[in-house]
Structure formats: C-alpha cells, structure tokens
CSV table of C-alpha atoms and ligand atoms in Angstrom, one decimal:
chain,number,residue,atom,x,y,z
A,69,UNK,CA,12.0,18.1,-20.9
A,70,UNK,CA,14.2,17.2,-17.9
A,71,UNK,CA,16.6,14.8,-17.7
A,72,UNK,CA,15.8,11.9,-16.0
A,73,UNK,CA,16.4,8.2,-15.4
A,74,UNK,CA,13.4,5.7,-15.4
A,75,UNK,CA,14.1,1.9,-14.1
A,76,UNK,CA,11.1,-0.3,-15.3
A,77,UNK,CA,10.2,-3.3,-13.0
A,78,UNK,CA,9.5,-6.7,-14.3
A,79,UNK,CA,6.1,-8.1,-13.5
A,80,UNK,CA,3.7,-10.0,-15.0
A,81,UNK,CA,0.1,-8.7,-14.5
A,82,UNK,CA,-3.5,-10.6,-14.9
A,83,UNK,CA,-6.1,-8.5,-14.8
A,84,UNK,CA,-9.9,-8.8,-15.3
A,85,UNK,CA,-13.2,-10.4,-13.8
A,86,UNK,CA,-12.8,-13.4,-12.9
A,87,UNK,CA,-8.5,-13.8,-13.8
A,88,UNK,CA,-8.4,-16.1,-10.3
A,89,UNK,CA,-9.6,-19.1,-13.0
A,90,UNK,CA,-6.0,-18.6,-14.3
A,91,UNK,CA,-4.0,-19.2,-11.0
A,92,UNK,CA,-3.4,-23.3,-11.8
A,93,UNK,CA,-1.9,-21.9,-15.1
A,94,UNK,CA,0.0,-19.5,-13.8
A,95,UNK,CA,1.8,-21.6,-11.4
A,96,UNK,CA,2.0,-23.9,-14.1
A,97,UNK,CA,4.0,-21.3,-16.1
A,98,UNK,CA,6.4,-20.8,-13.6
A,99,UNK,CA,7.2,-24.2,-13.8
A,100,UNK,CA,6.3,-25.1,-10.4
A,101,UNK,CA,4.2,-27.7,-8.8
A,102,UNK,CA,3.9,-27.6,-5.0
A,103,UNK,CA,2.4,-23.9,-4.0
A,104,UNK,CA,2.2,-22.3,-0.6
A,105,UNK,CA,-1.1,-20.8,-0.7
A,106,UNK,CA,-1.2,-17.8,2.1
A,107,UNK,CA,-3.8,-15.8,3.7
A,108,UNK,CA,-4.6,-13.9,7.0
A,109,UNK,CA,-7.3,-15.4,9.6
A,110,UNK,CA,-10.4,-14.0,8.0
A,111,UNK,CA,-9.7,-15.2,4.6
A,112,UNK,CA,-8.9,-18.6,5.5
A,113,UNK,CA,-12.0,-19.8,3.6
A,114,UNK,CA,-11.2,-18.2,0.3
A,115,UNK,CA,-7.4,-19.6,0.7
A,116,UNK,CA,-8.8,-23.1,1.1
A,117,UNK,CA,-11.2,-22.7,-1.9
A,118,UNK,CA,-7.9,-21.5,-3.8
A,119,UNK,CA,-5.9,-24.7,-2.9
A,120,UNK,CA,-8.8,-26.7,-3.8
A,121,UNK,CA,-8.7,-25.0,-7.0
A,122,UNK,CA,-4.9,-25.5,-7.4
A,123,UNK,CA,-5.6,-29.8,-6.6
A,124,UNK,CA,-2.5,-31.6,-7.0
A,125,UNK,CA,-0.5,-27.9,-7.2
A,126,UNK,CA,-1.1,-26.9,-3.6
A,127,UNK,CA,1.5,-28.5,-0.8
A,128,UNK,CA,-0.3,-26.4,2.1
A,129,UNK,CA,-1.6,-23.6,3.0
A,130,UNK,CA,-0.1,-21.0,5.9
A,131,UNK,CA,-3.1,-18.6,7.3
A,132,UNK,CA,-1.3,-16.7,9.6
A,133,UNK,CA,-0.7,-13.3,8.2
A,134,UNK,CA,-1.0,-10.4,9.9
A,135,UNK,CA,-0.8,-6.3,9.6
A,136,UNK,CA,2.8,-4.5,9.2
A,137,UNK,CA,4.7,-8.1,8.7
A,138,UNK,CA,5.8,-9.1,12.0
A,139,UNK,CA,9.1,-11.5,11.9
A,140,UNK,CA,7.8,-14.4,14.2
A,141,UNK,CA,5.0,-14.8,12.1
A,142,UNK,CA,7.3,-15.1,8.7
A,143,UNK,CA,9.6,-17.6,11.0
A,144,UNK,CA,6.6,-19.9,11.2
A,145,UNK,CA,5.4,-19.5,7.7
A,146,UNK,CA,9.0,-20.1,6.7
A,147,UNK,CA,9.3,-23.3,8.8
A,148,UNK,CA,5.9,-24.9,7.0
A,149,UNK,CA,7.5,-23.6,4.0
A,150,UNK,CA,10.5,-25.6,4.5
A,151,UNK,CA,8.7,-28.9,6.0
A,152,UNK,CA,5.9,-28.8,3.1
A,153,UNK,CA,8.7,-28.2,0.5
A,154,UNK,CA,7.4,-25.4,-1.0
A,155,UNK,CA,8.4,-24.3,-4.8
A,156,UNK,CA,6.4,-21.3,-5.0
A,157,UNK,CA,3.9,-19.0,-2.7
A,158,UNK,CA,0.8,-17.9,-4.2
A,159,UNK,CA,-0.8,-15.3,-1.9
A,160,UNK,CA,-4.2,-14.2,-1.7
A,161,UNK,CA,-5.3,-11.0,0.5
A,162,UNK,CA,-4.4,-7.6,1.4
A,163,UNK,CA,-0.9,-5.8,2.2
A,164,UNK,CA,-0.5,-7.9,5.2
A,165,UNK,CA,-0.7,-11.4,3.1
A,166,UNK,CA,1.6,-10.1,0.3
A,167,UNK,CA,3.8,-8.4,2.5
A,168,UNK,CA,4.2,-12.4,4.3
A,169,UNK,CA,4.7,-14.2,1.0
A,170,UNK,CA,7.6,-11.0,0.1
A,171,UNK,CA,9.6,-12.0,3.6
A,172,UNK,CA,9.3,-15.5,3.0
A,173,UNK,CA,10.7,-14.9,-0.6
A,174,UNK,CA,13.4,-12.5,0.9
A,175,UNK,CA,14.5,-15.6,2.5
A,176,UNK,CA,14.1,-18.3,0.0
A,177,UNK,CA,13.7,-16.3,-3.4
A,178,UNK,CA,10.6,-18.8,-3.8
A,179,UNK,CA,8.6,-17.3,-6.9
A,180,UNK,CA,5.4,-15.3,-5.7
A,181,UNK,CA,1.9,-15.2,-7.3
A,182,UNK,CA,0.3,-12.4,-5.9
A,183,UNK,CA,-3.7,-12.2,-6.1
A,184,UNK,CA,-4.4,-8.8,-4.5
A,185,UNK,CA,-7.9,-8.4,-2.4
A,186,UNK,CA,-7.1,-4.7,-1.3
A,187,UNK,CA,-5.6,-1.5,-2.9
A,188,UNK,CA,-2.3,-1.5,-0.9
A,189,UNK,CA,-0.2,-2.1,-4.1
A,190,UNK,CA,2.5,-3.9,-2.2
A,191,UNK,CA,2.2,-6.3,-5.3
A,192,UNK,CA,4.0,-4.5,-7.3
A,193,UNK,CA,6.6,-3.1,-5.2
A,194,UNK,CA,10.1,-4.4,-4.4
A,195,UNK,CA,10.1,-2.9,-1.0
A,196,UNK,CA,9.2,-5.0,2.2
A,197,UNK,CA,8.1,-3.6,5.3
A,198,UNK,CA,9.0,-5.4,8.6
A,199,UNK,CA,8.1,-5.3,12.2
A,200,UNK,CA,10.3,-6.6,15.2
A,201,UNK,CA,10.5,-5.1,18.4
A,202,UNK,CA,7.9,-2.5,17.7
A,203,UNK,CA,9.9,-1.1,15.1
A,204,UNK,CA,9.0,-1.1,11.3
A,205,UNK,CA,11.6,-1.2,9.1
A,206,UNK,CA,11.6,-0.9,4.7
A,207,UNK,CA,14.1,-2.6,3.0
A,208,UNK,CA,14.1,-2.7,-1.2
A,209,UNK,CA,15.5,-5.6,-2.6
A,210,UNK,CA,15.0,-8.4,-6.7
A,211,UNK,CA,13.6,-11.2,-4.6
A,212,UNK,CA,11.0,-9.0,-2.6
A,213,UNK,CA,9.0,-8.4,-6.3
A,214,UNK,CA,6.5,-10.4,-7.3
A,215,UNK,CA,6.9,-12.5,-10.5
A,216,UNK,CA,3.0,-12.8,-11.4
A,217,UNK,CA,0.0,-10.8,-10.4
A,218,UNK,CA,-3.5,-11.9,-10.6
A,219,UNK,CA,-6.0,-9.0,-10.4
A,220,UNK,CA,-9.2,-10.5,-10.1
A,221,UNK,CA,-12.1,-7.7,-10.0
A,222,UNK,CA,-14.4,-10.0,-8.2
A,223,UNK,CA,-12.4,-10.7,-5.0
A,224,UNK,CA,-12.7,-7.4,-3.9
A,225,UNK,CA,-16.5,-7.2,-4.2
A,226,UNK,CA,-16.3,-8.0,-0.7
A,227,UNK,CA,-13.9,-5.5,0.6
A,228,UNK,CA,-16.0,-3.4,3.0
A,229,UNK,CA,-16.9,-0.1,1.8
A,230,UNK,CA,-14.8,1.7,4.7
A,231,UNK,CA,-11.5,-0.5,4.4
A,232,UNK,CA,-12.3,0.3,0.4
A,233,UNK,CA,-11.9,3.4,1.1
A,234,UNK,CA,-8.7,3.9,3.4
A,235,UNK,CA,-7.2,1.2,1.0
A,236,UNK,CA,-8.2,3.6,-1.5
A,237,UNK,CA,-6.4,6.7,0.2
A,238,UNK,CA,-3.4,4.4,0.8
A,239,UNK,CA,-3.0,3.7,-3.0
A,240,UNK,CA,-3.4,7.5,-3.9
A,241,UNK,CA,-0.5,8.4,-1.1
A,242,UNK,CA,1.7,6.1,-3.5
A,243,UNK,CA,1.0,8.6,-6.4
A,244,UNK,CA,1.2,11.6,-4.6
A,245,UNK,CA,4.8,10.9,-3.1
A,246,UNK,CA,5.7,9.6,-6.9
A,247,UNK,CA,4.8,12.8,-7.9
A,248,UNK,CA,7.5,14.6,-5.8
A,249,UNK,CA,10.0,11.8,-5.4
A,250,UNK,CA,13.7,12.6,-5.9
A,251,UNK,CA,13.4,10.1,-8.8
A,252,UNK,CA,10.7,11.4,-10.2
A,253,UNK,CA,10.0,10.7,-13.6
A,254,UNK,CA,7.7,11.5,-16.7
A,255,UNK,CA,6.5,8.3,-17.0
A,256,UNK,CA,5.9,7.6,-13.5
A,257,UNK,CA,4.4,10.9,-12.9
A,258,UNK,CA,1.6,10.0,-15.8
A,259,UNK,CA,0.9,6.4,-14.3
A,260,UNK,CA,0.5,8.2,-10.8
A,261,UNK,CA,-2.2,11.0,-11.9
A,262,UNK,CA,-3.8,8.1,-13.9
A,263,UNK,CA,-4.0,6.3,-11.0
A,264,UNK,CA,-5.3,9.2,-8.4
A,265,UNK,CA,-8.0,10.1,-10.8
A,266,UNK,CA,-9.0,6.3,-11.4
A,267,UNK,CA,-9.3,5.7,-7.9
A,268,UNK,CA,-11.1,9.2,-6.4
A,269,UNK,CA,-13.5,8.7,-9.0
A,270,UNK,CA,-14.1,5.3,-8.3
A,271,UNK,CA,-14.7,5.6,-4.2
A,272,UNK,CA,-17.5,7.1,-4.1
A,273,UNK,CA,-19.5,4.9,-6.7
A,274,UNK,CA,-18.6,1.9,-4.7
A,275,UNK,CA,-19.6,3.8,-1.4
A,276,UNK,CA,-23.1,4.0,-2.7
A,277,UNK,CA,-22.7,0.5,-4.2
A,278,UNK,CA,-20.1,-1.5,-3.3
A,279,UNK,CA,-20.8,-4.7,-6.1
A,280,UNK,CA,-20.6,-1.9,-8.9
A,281,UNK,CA,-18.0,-4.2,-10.8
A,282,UNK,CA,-16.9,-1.1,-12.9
A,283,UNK,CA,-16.1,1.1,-10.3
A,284,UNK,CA,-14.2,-1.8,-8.4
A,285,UNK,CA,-12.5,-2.2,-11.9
A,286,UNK,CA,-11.4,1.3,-12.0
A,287,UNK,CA,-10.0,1.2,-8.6
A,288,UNK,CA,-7.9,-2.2,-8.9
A,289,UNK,CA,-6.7,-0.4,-12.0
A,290,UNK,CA,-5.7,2.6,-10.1
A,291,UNK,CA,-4.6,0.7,-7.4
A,292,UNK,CA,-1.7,-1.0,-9.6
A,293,UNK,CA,-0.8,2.3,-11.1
A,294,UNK,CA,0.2,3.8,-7.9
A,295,UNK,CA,1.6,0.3,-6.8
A,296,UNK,CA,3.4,0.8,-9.6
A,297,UNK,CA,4.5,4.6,-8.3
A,298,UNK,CA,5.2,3.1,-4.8
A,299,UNK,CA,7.9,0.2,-6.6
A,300,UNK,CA,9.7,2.9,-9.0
A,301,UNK,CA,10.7,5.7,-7.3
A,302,UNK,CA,11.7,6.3,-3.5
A,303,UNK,CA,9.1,7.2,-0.6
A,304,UNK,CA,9.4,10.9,0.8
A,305,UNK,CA,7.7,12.6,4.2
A,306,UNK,CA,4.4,10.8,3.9
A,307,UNK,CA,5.3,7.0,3.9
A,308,UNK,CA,8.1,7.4,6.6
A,309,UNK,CA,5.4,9.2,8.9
A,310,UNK,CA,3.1,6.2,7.9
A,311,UNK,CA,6.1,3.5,8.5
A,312,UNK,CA,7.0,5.4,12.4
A,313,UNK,CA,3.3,5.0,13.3
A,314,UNK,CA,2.5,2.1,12.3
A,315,UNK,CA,5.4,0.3,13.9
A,316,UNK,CA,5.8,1.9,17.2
A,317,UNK,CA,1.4,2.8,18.0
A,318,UNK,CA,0.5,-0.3,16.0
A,319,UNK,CA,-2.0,1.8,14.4
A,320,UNK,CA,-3.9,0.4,11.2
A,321,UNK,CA,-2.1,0.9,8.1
A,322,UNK,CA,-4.8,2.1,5.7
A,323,UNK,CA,-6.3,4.2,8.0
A,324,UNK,CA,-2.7,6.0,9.3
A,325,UNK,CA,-1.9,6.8,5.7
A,326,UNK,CA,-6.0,8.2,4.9
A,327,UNK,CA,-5.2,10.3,8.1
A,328,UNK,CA,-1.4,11.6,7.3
A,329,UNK,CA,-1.7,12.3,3.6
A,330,UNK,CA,-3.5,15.6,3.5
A,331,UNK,CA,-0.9,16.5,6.0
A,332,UNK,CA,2.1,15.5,4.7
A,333,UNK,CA,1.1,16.7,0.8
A,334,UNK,CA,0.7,20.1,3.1
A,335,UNK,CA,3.8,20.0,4.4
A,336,UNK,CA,5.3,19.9,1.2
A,337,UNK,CA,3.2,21.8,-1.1
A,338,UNK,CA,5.2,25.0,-0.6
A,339,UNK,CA,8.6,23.0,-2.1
A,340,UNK,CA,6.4,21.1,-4.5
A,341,UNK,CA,4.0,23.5,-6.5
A,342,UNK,CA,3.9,21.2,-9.9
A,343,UNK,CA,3.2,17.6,-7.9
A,344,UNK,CA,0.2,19.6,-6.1
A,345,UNK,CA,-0.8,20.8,-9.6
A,346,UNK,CA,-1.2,17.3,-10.5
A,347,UNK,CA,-2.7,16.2,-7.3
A,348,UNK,CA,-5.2,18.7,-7.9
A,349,UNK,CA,-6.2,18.5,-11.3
A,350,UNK,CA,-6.3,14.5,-10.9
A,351,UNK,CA,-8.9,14.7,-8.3
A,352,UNK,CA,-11.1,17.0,-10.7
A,353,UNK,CA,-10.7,20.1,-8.4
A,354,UNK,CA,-9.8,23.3,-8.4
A,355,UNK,CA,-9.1,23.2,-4.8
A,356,UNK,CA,-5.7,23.3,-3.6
A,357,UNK,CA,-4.4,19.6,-3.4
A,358,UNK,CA,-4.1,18.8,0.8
A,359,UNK,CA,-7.5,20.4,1.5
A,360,UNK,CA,-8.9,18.2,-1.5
A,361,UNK,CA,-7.4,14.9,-0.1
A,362,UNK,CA,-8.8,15.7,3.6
A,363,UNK,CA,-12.2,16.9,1.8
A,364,UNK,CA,-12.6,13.5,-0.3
A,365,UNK,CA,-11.5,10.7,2.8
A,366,UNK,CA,-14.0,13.1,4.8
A,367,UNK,CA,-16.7,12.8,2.3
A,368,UNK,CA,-16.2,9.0,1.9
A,369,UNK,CA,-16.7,8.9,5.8
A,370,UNK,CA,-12.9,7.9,6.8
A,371,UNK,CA,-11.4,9.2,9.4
A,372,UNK,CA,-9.4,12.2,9.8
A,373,UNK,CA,-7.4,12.2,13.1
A,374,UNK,CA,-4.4,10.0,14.2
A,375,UNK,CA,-6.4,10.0,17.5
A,376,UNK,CA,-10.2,8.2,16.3
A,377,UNK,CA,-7.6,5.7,15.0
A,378,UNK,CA,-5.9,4.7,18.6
A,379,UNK,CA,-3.0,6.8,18.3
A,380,UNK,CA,-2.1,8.1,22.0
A,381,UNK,CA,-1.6,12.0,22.3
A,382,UNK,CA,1.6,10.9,24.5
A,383,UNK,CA,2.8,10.3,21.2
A,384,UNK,CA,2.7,12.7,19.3
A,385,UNK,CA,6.8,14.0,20.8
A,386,UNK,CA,8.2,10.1,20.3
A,387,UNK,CA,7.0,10.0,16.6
A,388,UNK,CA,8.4,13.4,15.9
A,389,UNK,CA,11.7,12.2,17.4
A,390,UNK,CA,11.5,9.0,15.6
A,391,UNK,CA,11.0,10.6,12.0
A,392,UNK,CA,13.0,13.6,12.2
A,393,UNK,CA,16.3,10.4,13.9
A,394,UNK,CA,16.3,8.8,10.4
A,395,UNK,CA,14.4,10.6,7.6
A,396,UNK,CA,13.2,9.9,4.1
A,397,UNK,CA,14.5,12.0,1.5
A,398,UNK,CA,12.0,14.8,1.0
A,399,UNK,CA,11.3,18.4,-1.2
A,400,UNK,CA,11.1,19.8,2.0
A,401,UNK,CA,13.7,20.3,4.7
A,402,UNK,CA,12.5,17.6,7.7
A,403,UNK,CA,12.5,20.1,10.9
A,404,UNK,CA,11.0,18.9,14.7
A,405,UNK,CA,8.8,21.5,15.5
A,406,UNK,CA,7.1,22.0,11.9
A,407,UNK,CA,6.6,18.0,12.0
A,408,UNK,CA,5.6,18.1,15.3
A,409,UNK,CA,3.1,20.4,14.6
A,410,UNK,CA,1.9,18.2,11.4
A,411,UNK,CA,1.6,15.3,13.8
A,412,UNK,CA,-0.5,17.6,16.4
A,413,UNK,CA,-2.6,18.2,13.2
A,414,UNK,CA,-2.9,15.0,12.1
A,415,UNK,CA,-3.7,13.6,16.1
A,416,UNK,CA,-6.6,16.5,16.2
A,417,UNK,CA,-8.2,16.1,12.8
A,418,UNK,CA,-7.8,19.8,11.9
A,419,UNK,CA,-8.3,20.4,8.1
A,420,UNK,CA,-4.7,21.1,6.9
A,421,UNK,CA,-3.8,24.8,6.1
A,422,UNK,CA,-0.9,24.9,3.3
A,423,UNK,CA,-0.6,28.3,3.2
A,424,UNK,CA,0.4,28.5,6.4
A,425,UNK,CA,3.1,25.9,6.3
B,42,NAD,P1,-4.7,-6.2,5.1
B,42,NAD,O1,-4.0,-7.0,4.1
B,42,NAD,O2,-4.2,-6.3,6.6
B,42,NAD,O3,-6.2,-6.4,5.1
B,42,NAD,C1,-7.1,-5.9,6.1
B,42,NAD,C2,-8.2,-6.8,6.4
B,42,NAD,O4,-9.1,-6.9,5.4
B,42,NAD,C3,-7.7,-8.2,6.7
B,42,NAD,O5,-8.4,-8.7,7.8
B,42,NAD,C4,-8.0,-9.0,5.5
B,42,NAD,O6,-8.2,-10.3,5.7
B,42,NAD,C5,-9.3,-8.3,5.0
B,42,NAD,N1,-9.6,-8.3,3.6
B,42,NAD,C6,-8.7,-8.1,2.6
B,42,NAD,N2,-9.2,-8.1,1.4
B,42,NAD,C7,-10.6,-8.4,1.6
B,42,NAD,C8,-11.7,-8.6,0.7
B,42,NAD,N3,-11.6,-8.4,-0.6
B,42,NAD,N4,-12.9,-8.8,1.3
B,42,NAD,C9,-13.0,-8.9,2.6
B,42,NAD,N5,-12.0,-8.8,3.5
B,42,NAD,C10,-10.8,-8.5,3.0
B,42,NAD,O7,-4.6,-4.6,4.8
B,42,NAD,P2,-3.9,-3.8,3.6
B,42,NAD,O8,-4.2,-2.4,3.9
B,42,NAD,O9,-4.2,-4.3,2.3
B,42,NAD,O10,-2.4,-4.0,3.9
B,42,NAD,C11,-1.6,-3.5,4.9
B,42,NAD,C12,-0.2,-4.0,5.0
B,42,NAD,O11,0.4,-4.0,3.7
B,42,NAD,C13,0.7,-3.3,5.9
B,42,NAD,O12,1.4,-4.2,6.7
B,42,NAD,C14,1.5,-2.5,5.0
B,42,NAD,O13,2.8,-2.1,5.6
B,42,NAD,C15,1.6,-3.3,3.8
B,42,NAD,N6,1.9,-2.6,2.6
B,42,NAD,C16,3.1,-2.8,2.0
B,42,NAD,C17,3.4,-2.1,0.8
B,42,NAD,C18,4.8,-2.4,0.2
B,42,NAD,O14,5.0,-2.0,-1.0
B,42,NAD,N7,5.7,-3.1,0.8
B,42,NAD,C19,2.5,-1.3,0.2
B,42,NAD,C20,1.3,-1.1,0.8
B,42,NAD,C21,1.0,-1.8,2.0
C-alpha cells in the first residue's frame, strides 16, 4: 500500500426515516436553547413546522437563503442572529440553506444542526462557498463544519425527480474528484465508490417513483459518503470549473456540476487511469468512466450542455481565463486551449471523447 495521510472530521450523524423527531434533542444535546431555524423561500412552510416542533427552543426563524451563498444575504441573517440572540442554527434545506447557516457560523462559531433536503453534501464539509461581486470564492475552515446532522429520509420525498437527479450528479462529482485528489486516501477512496454506486443505482428507481423510501434511502446514504469525499480531501479540475460558473453566469449549481463532470473526469482520465477504474466499476459498467457519467445524467433526462442551462456562449473565453488565473490542484496539467475546448464541449452538449484528450 501507499503511504498516505487520512484526517477524519468530527460530525455527528442521524440518519433514518423519520430522525427530524430528534431535532428538540439534539439541540438539547448541544446544550442550547434558543435556535435559528433557516430555510430558503420555498421551504418556509416546513421551517415553520420545524420551529413549532422545537417550542420554547426556537428564538426565530431567517427564510432568506439563497443559491451559491451571497454575502448580503448572510449580513441579514447575521443581524437577526444577533437581535434574536441566537445560541445555535439549525438549518433545514438544500446546499443553499446549509451553506447560509456555515457563513453565519464562520462569523459567530454558533453550533449548526444541519437537516439536509438535497444531495449537495455541504453538511459534511468544512468548506464554504461565497458569492460577492459575482465572484464565488471557497474557503476551508473548524467553524464552517457542522456539529450535528439530521438525515431524515422522508424530507426528501419531495425533492423533484429532476433536482434529484442533478443533486444526485453533484454528490457523485464529490467522489469522483476524491478519487483523484492530491490527498487521496484508501479510506476515502472506499467511502467515495460506495457512495457513486449507492447513488447511480438509486436515480433511476426514484425516477420511476420518486416516494420509493428505499431508493431515497440509498441516495441520502450516498449522498453523505461523497459529502464526506468533498470535506476530506481537496477539490481538483471539476469543482473549480463548477465554482467559476457558478459565480460569474449565476448558473444553477446542481445542474453546472451534472453538465461539467463527464468533462472534467475526461479531461483527466488520461493522468488518472485507476480513479476512472473506480468510476467505472462503481457505476456497474464496463464503459469507460466520462462517457458512463454523460450516458447516466442523459438517461435520467438531465441536461448535458452549459448552454440549456443559461450559460452565454460569450463565455465560454472569460471562464477559461478565469480557471486557468487561479487553478485547483489537478492530475492533469491546467492548459487554456485544452480547457477551453472542455468548456466548448460542455456549452454544446457533445458526448465527451477521452481518448482524444
Ligand atoms: P438548493 O439548496 O438551492 O435547493 C434547490 C431548491 O430546491 C431550493 O428552492 C430548495 O428550497 C428546494 N428544495 C430543497 N430540498 C427540497 C425538498 N426535499 N423538497 C422540495 N424542494 C426542495 O440546492 P442544492 O443543490 O442543494 O445546493 C446548492 C448550493 O449548495 C450551492 O450554493 C453550492 O455552492 C452549495 N454547496 C456547497 C457545498 C460545500 O461543501 N460547501 C457542497 C455542495 C453544495
């Protein structure tokens, strides 16, 4: 075996049907008594259900959050924080929820219960994404992790069958940068092919049903796994691509990273062979691994090109420039015209061709 170095993160995880009945406890546990419950817009009603739930535990609730963290919005949630005095932040939703109650944390190290609705991961990651000024920027940092997570199966009966899906894809690009990660390690890399094959297997069952608790089991399993991937080792090729396009087109982040991830696994198949391998062989195919990825988010009826997402072709030259000003560590060399020709890929939809990478 290689040698390598393997950092565990602390987190405590709930998981089940039904686990939201332990949020009072939880909260309880963490010794606090006066919770910020968070949500975005559209889950305003389930937020309000989970403060009634929380009674004499819940100080307020802050509804404001919104995709790829923007700063004014954490200002304000900080500000009710502050008036409502605020001992802990229990979020319930998506990326863009988690990723609100994380900068607020950053800012107060407030404890966080996290009760994920999607299959971002960002719960268990130390790494928070920021917008300002139509730039994203990551930063990694102790107070950014949550302390508790609450997976409760039956909150994401309701996530639509298409956000499922590109939630789904987004997960599995956590794994497939883990396995290829300067940091790579054993451990990791077993977590992330768990968590690939747990999630492609479980997309299409909830495509044909999308209340079939076992399959939306399987893929908030899989979805902590490669959260997991995400918050132990660093991001390469794929997530920086993600993090430029996101910030400066505003594009939608599940989609951008169902789009990119064929792609960018292309564009670093050649340097990685063994994480393709994995890829591969975790998706139950003897296909090579980018072609797989595009197949499966095509067969699951996501889309494939930067542009169906709202992407302008104008920008295919500023995102190149952008990534290749301040790049990720990667296997593969970052050069201008071989990324701007992934990003001319990715904009048409063409079905990637490693071999000719
Ligand atoms: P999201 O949180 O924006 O949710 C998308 C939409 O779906 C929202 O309108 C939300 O209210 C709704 N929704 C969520 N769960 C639902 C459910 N179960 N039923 C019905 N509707 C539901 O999207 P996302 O893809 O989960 O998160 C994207 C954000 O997360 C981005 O800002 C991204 O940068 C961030 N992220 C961060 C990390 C990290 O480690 N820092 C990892 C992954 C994603």
């Amino acid at each position: 075996m290689e040698p390598f170095v393997y950092t565990a993160l602390p987190a405590r995880v709930v998981f089940g049907a039904g686990t939201l009945a332990r949020v009072a406890d939880e909260v309880r546990r963490l010794g606090c008594s006066r919770a910020l419950v968070l949500s975005t817009p559209p889950q305003e009603g389930n937020a309000r259900a989970l403060a009634d739930r929380l009674g004499v535990l819940a100080a307020g609730l802050f509804t404001e959050a919104a995709m790829h963290t923007p700063t004014d919005v954490t200002e304000r949630g900080l500000a009710v924080a502050r008036e409502l005095g605020t001992d802990c932040l229990v979020a319930l939703g998506g990326g863009s929820t988690t990723g609100l109650g994380k900068a607020i944390a950053l800012r107060t190290d407030l404890p966080q219960v996290v009760i994920p609705t999607t299959y971002a991961g960002s719960e268990a990651t130390p790494i928070l994404g920021e917008t300002e000024g139509g730039r994203k920027t990551a930063q990694r940092g102790p107070k950014i992790l949550p302390e508790v997570v609450i997976y409760d199966v039956d909150l994401t009966l309701t996530l639509p069958p298409a956000l499922s899906v590109t939630s789904g894809m987004n997960a599995i690009a956590h794994a497939v940068e883990a396995l290829y990660a300067e940091e790579a390690n054993p451990v990791i890399s077993m977590l992330a092919e768990a968590g690939i094959a747990a999630i492609a297997r479980a997309l299409p069952r909830i495509v044909a049903n999308p209340r079939d608790p076992e399959a939306r089991s399987d893929a908030l399993y899989g979805a902590w796994l490669c959260g997991t991937c995400l918050g132990s080792v660093g991001m390469a090729l794929h997530h920086k691509l993600c993090h430029v396009l996101g910030g400066t087109f505003d594009l939608p982040h599940a989609e951008t990273h169902t789009v990119v991830l064929p792609h960018a696994a292309a564009y670093n198949a050649s340097a990685a062979p063994e994480a393709m391998a994995r890829v591969a062989r975790a998706l139950g195919t003897s296909q090579n691994a980018p072609q797989a990825l595009f197949d499966l988010a095509r067969s699951l009826g996501a889309p494939t090109s930067l542009r169906e997402i709202g992407m302008p072709a104008s920008g295919v030259d500023e995102a190149a420039d952008l990534v290749v000003a301040s790049p990720y560590w990667n296997p593969r060399p970052i050069e201008r015209d071989a990324i701007r020709a992934l990003l001319d890929d990715a904009w048409q939809g063409r079905r990637p061709n490693p071999g000719a990478a």
